[in-house]
Amino acid sequence: MKKTLIAVAAVAALTATSAFAEITFGAWLRSALIPVAYDGEDYLGGLTQSWSGAARTAVLGVNGVSEDGMAGFTFEIRNQAGEGINMGDRTVTWLKPIEQLKLSVGKFDGGDNGFRQGTGFGVWDYVRPSVTTSLFFNGDDGIMDSIGGDGFMAEIFPIEGFKVMVNVPFLQYKKEVHNWIYDSDAKTWKDDTGTEVEYVKHAYDIYKKTQIGAAYTIDGVGELKVLWTNVSNETKVGTKKYNDVGNLGIAFNLSAVENLNLAIGAKFDISDKEIDGGAGNKAYFATKASYNVSDAITFNMVGGIKLFKNDDMDPKWGIGAGVDYVVMDGLTVNADIRYMSETKYDGNGAEDDSLSFLIAAAKTIGSNASLGVGFEGATNGGGFSTFKAAKTDAFAWCVPVMFNLSF
């Protein structure tokens, strides 16, 4: 995201002195116009996003940093076509009591703790096939998760290259709140279902969702990350209670080979076998590699497998590859194809596997925008994030027109 810098002088309200702060404005916008699509039975169309939902047509992001760099804030609001203005991905205040410690409170985005890592490329920037969201092609956190987290975060930098993070979700709501409504009679805020938004909760419910992570960068080699999420939980199956202790993630990013970006991740559910019949007790192994053959050509690859503790459940796996080719300055062609042995189908039943593909071209507009057009398809009821296939054996396709802007 590019940022526009404006230097401002903020006069302290309670003193006669003045302090200077660095204020930056930034935004990242994406809208997916679908002139035509086919779900296997009907022709469709719409205006949405890569990940479904209303098109993100306007965002205001403001970042403020004190002159000495020891305090600051981030504020975001956005407008999504058809839904109006709502809260953005983050609203955070942060302080640095010492250079090695950063304390933050507020609403964080999933990647703000620096641990989330994805596998997305190619079709991830267009309309995402649902086949890519059901295993490890889930883009944003395919290599390493980042869940929960709103509330308090402490980041510690004891030595160069080493970071420790603790994230406690004090700002954890009953449900995802999209629209807050002020009830003037009750004098309280409610979510869009009429349920009162709670700001103070049981301590146990807060701390059991703590995230704890550590990352170490080996100069000239790569970065190793470890993340623990969902500390302590309990699940009831029938009349029995089982322990759902948490989730462990390990990832390594190799940077030692010139022109190669390689990431390897593993995620483990630490819980009793009986939870969700074994489906909630699994291990993921995923990898993503990008290799720059030249300034014009980049090859991408992703692959992984999901294993279950339940011996009656077969492993699920997938693989994909793609290429980005810069035809000329400002014009890029993208193509990728992916196979998944597990299909995410929202109807009754599902096929065992699905194939998805993308062919697209994107043209740079000015210095910070682009317009992309593509053709996508998904077999065996794979469907897309924006619409599901009409039946399990359907071939679904769409023609997305992508509006992208960042500044």
CSV table of N, CA and C in Angstrom, one decimal, residues 34 102 272:
chain,number,residue,atom,x,y,z
A,34,ILE,N,-18.5,-8.8,-12.3
A,34,ILE,CA,-18.7,-10.0,-13.0
A,34,ILE,C,-19.9,-9.8,-14.0
A,102,LYS,N,6.8,-3.0,22.1
A,102,LYS,CA,5.7,-2.2,21.5
A,102,LYS,C,4.4,-2.8,22.1
A,272,ASP,N,-8.4,-33.9,21.4
A,272,ASP,CA,-8.8,-35.3,21.4
A,272,ASP,C,-9.3,-35.7,20.1
